[in-house]
Structure formats: structure tokens, C-alpha cells
Amino acid sequence: MKTQAEMILNRLIAIDTEYHTDSQGRIDKVFCLCAQDTSGKTFKQWTINYTDNILDALGQFYGVTDPIYVCHAFDKAERRALKFLGIDCSKHKFICTWHLAKMLQNSFSKKSARKALKNEVFESDDEQTEALVHVSRSKADSLSYAGLCKRFGLALIDTEHKNAMRKLCIEDKTEGNEQAILDYCAEDTAFLIPLFKHLFNDYYRVLKGSFCPLRPGRFDNIDPIGAVECLTKQMSYVNDFGDIADYGIPVDLNRVAILKENAPAYREKLKSDFNNQYDGTFKKRKDNLLHEDTTALQKFLSENIDALRIKNYPKTSSGKLSMSSDTLKDYFNHHDCFGEHYRQMNKLLRKLNGISKRDDNPFNYILPNGNIWYESLQPYGTITSRCTPSTKRFIFGWHKSLYGVMNPPKGKWLVELDYSSEETFVQACICKDAVYNEIYNSKDIYLAFANKMRLVPDDDWNNLPKSELKEKYSDVRKRIKSLVLGLSYGMGPKKLAQSLGIPFALAEHYVEQVGRILRESSAYKSTLQNKLTKRNGFSLPDGFICKGAEKYVDNNATTIINFPFQSGGGMILRVLVKRLMQRIRDGKLNAKIVATIHDAIFVEIDEGDSDTIQQVSEAMRITANDVLGAPKGWSIKVGSPEIVKHGEVWTPDHQYDGQFNELLNFQSNSNRQVANN
């Protein structure tokens, strides 16, 4: 009788591809595919003229009826290459060693690069971006195929010959070198299965000893075959999100062309307007453009800090006040003053700077058919398994005024559907907190907290309609919203005091009040660190893991508390996409998913097709309740659809429509002159 290890190994086929990409990063040629099984038997195929399903051919070649294909970069390489060859990857099983290694790298350890960088104070966004790029590159190198093979003592060496073969493929000069490229490709399959075995041993150990907040005890008795099934399920989710990204977001090419032309001049207008409000913060230099005056900006920032009596404002290593977006948001998000004005202006400026460039321009990723293309939505991209698409290529990472470039084709609508206060319901379900669910279903979550904290009288709460309550207690609601969201993510009274601009004693009092209101949630959160200490880490029902550290310190508490709730939202989105994509592939849902945004999705549908909107909305509700195991009678709420119609300008809540139209119609002789400069 075969052991479980033998049953798994007999199904594994390592694969690698060599391909060419065009100027926009799309695969336009796949030269070859090579494979190897555990016995060392090698398969080599030049695929330019290959028309059959090459994966079926592989299964027959190795005599495996239900193969699992092992590769190192499924999302960015093999998935795209196989799709180019006409293969539906949703019908096959894959394991990605890069993804497996990245999961094992996820850790709550204070020593991790992410934690170290998070605790640094940056003078500007540019300085922070440079540091992030450095960390990303070092992390990427440690997860490369060669880097992982070196770590585990495997013999893969990146030789000059390999670099030469890669160059031939990149430059599309393969003619006459086919056999050499095939041999090189085959060499890269030699250590994929041994690498998988090393990584899987660590993964299985963590998974089996993990705490699963969405389904406690889920992996206590899991066997190796079940663990492998988790890994193939994760890649099926990655494939679904990849198909969404490949379709892209429809945009108006005429609007894009105008924005590219107007961006340089409009950028100068923003600086000039800011200068008029805060005199001397920008000055002209030799190029006749306005540039930041650091001394003046620091002066205005200092005056705001003094006026608001802000204590312990972060300083950089050079002793200057931090002007990074993260710091400004922490201290000025709730104040109508210089810090928030600068943050909002600078956020748009940074994107306009990119649009003003010829080579490094986010609009360069637009396909000829009018869709924005971006590399990947990257499910599992964060430590809590949320998506992390590139903010450079992904329009929903840009300033919201630029969403106006979206424009569905004639006869189509773009529809955004999101969950209403998803985090609140996720926490209520995971913590089994009936009071939190009651608050979730009240007329307004944040004013319900304010009422229980006696900041809104019972008479007003019981008798005034929601609109009047929000108007009368707008300041209270804003403060309590920050309080509730902050505490949801594990924020302590010190951070809360600086965020709200209130005394520490009052912040401490608020924290105690919320703790008394949400007794079940507070009790659950207080046990999380203890649960993690007794386990190897956290996990999700699909087998995604985040390792625990050997020692736990206070700095880890926020992430530990945050994990179950953020990861619950990530799990909901993955299962939702899986269900909708299956119905779309089966022809049972007439829609295309074009993007996912945190707790929302965008779908393209036929104009006026309200039935499809209702179907998607109902699928969202049922999926969230299923994933969270919502108690009987509890149900998440889905917001009203936001519809983008062909030809109209749409930005979130139409809040930025005016700014987009101003940018679109920004025309004058002086502007033309600046743009030409």
C-alpha cells in the first residue's frame, strides 16, 4: 500500500516555460514548455506551433491521471503562458513554490523587514517609497528560485549560460537556438519538486499546529494530502483573480489623452493654489516650475502642531518634522488645516507627476482595446491575505478624482457593489458578539456606539431619523467612527489620543467604555495572543498561513488582533470571486468581473440589466454569511449599487467629479506653455 507521501509525489510534475513579452508586459509568444517528474524523466516541447492541450499531453507522457503541476511563479509566468496557449487553467491543479515560500515568510516577528520599516519615520513619501523598494527587492531576491535553492542546499546555479538563454528569449532571437533554450528550460525544472518537498515540510508543520479563527480546529487532524489540496485550492483562487486582471478596466482613451496633455499644467495650478493659501511654500526655479520650499513647509507644519497642541509629533533622523502621508494622516485626518490640505494635494501631485512622464507613465499600461491592464490583483499579497495590486497600474490605488477615466463600452454598465461596514459584521460573527450585531443592524453604527456611550441622548436616538441624527451629531459621529475603526484594528489609547487630538485620559476612558459595550469582542481579542502562543500561527480555511514568532512583544499585538478580521474579509472576497467566476464560465451569469477593491467588486453588465445586479448582490450576501458561519438570523448587508454609465464621468460618491472635469477641461495659453516646458 502506497504511503501518503508516495501518493503525492507520484502526482507531481514540475513545469517551466520560456516566453516573450511585448512593451506592455503581455506575453505574445511562448517558445517552449519543459517538465520533469520525481524520477527525473524529462519532457521538452517547442510550443510555437503547438495547438493541443499541452497539459493533457504531459499527463499522458507521465501516465498520471490527476497531475499536480509545480512551478515557481504561477501567477506571473506559467498561468499567463498557458493561457496564451489556449489552456483553461481553472481545470487543472497547480502549486507555486514562490507562493509557498512567501507564506512561510509571513510572520508576526518584530524582526521582520516589514515591522522594521513600519517603525521608521520618513521625512517624505519619496523617502518612504525608496525604502519600500529596497525592502521589496531584498525580499524578492530571497524568494527567487535561485535564492531558495541556495537556502536549501540545492545545486541550482545562475550561470552566464542561463543569462544568455534568457536574453535570447527576451530579445526574441530564438531561431537556431531552440535546442539550447529547451535544455536551459529543462534545467530549471530539475529542483522544483525537491524545493517543494523542503517547503512543504515546514508548511505542513505550521498548518497542522495553527489556529483558524474562521473555523477553529480546522487543521488539527489534517493529513499531508489534505494540506496539498489546500495549496492547489489557493492557486485556483490566484487563477480566478488573474483572469479578472487580464480583462482589465474599460477606460475612455480620449479622456486619457487629454489628461496626459493637461497633467503638467494642472500640476502647476495645484501648487500655485496651495501657495496662495500658504504663502511661500512653493517657489519657482530655473526650469520655471514651482518646487517645494522645505523650510516654509516645515514652518507651516510646526505652526499647525502648536495651534492644535499636538504632542510627540514624529521627527525624522535628521530632526525634521515628518511630512510623509502616513504621518500626516495619523495626526491631521480629522482637522481642516495645513497638514490635511498638504496630504491631499500631494497625493494628487504624485500621480500627476507620473502622468506627466513619457516613459514611466501609469497610462502606458492601457491596451489598444481601451482597457487598463495591470499585472495582478495579488490575492494573498498581505500578511492577512488581502489583495495587493500594484498602485502604479491599478486605477483604484490612484487619487479618486482620476477614477473619471473609467468608461464602459456602449451598451454596458460598470457596477460597483460593496459590503456595508464589512469589518463590523466580520468581528460580530467571529467573536459571536450579539451586541455588536445589534449595533451593526441599527440605524447608524457609530451613532449607536455614541448612544451607548451617552454622547447621544436616548430621546434623540429613538426619535430622530438617521439623516437628522447624522447632521446634529456630525462631530460626535466623526470622532466615534475613528475610535471604533481604530479599536477594531487593535489601536491603543496612546495612538487613539494622537489620532483624535484628545487627551490621553479621555482616549483611555473611551477605550474602557467600548470594552464594556462589546464584552464578547473584548474577551475574544484578549485571548488571541494566548491562542497564538500555544499554536504555530494563524491559518484560514483555504490553508493560507501566517507563522507565529517564538517570542511575542507588545508591538505585535495590533497585527495579531487584526489578523482574524482582515483575513476574514480576504477569505470572503476569494470565495465570492470563485463562485461568480464559476457561474460566468458556465454561462449562468451574464457579467464580467473587472476589479476587486478591498470589500467591493466592479462588474461589467449589459445596460439596464438589474436582474444581474440583484444576482451578484445576493451572491455577496450568501457568501459572506457562509464564510463567517453567521448565526441564524444574522446577515451581512450589501450596499446600493454604484453605476457607471457609458459617457458619464464617475468618481466615488461623485465627490471628485468637479475636480476631474476641471482637470479634463484645463485649457489656456499659459497652461499650454507650461505643458510644453
Tab-separated table of N, CA and C in Angstrom, residues 433 435-436 439 449 452-453 483-484 487-488 491 496 507-526:
chain	number	residue	atom	x	y	z
A	433	ASP	N	-20.520	38.068	19.029
A	433	ASP	CA	-20.924	39.193	19.867
A	433	ASP	C	-22.296	39.702	19.430
A	435	VAL	N	-24.263	41.858	20.859
A	435	VAL	CA	-24.415	43.313	20.991
A	435	VAL	C	-23.842	44.009	19.759
A	436	TYR	N	-22.701	43.512	19.274
A	436	TYR	CA	-22.094	44.102	18.080
A	436	TYR	C	-23.005	43.899	16.864
A	439	ILE	N	-25.753	46.436	17.090
A	439	ILE	CA	-25.261	47.747	16.660
A	439	ILE	C	-25.138	47.795	15.137
A	449	PHE	N	-22.968	53.493	18.877
A	449	PHE	CA	-21.924	53.491	19.905
A	449	PHE	C	-22.014	54.760	20.746
A	452	LYS	N	-24.744	54.513	23.260
A	452	LYS	CA	-24.405	53.639	24.385
A	452	LYS	C	-23.332	54.260	25.280
A	453	MET	N	-22.555	55.205	24.708
A	453	MET	CA	-21.538	55.913	25.492
A	453	MET	C	-22.104	57.197	26.096
A	483	LEU	N	-12.706	56.230	16.477
A	483	LEU	CA	-12.497	55.416	17.671
A	483	LEU	C	-12.796	53.948	17.392
A	484	VAL	N	-13.959	53.672	16.831
A	484	VAL	CA	-14.395	52.296	16.596
A	484	VAL	C	-13.486	51.598	15.588
A	487	LEU	N	-10.025	50.945	17.215
A	487	LEU	CA	-10.045	49.830	18.157
A	487	LEU	C	-10.235	48.501	17.443
A	488	SER	N	-10.944	48.527	16.320
A	488	SER	CA	-11.130	47.303	15.535
A	488	SER	C	-9.794	46.753	15.064
A	491	MET	N	-5.843	49.379	17.884
A	491	MET	CA	-5.223	50.630	18.301
A	491	MET	C	-5.370	50.825	19.811
A	496	LEU	N	-4.698	56.393	19.793
A	496	LEU	CA	-6.041	56.954	19.641
A	496	LEU	C	-6.052	58.431	20.024
A	507	ALA	N	-9.040	59.401	25.894
A	507	ALA	CA	-8.910	58.260	24.983
A	507	ALA	C	-8.984	56.956	25.768
A	508	GLU	N	-8.339	56.925	26.912
A	508	GLU	CA	-8.357	55.743	27.768
A	508	GLU	C	-9.776	55.441	28.242
A	509	HIS	N	-10.508	56.503	28.584
A	509	HIS	CA	-11.901	56.348	29.022
A	509	HIS	C	-12.767	55.780	27.897
A	510	TYR	N	-12.573	56.285	26.675
A	510	TYR	CA	-13.329	55.781	25.525
A	510	TYR	C	-13.055	54.294	25.291
A	511	VAL	N	-11.794	53.915	25.385
A	511	VAL	CA	-11.420	52.510	25.178
A	511	VAL	C	-12.115	51.619	26.208
A	512	GLU	N	-12.142	52.063	27.448
A	512	GLU	CA	-12.801	51.291	28.505
A	512	GLU	C	-14.300	51.178	28.250
A	513	GLN	N	-14.919	52.269	27.791
A	513	GLN	CA	-16.358	52.261	27.511
A	513	GLN	C	-16.699	51.260	26.406
A	514	VAL	N	-15.941	51.311	25.312
A	514	VAL	CA	-16.193	50.386	24.198
A	514	VAL	C	-15.974	48.947	24.653
A	515	GLY	N	-14.983	48.729	25.485
A	515	GLY	CA	-14.727	47.390	26.017
A	515	GLY	C	-15.899	46.847	26.815
A	516	ARG	N	-16.544	47.724	27.578
A	516	ARG	CA	-17.714	47.298	28.361
A	516	ARG	C	-18.904	47.025	27.452
A	517	ILE	N	-19.050	47.810	26.371
A	517	ILE	CA	-20.174	47.620	25.446
A	517	ILE	C	-20.016	46.309	24.677
A	518	LEU	N	-18.798	46.053	24.209
A	518	LEU	CA	-18.528	44.851	23.409
A	518	LEU	C	-17.765	43.840	24.264
A	519	ARG	N	-18.425	43.286	25.242
A	519	ARG	CA	-17.760	42.374	26.176
A	519	ARG	C	-17.234	41.123	25.465
A	520	GLU	N	-18.037	40.544	24.596
A	520	GLU	CA	-17.623	39.315	23.918
A	520	GLU	C	-16.433	39.568	22.987
A	521	SER	N	-16.488	40.667	22.246
A	521	SER	CA	-15.386	41.001	21.340
A	521	SER	C	-14.109	41.270	22.117
A	522	SER	N	-14.232	42.009	23.209
A	522	SER	CA	-13.057	42.329	24.024
A	522	SER	C	-12.437	41.071	24.609
A	523	ALA	N	-13.290	40.154	25.069
A	523	ALA	CA	-12.788	38.901	25.641
A	523	ALA	C	-12.082	38.068	24.571
A	524	TYR	N	-12.658	38.026	23.373
A	524	TYR	CA	-12.059	37.261	22.278
A	524	TYR	C	-10.683	37.823	21.928
A	525	LYS	N	-10.603	39.151	21.781
A	525	LYS	CA	-9.338	39.775	21.396
A	525	LYS	C	-8.266	39.576	22.457
A	526	SER	N	-8.682	39.595	23.721
A	526	SER	CA	-7.702	39.441	24.794
A	526	SER	C	-7.088	38.046	24.823
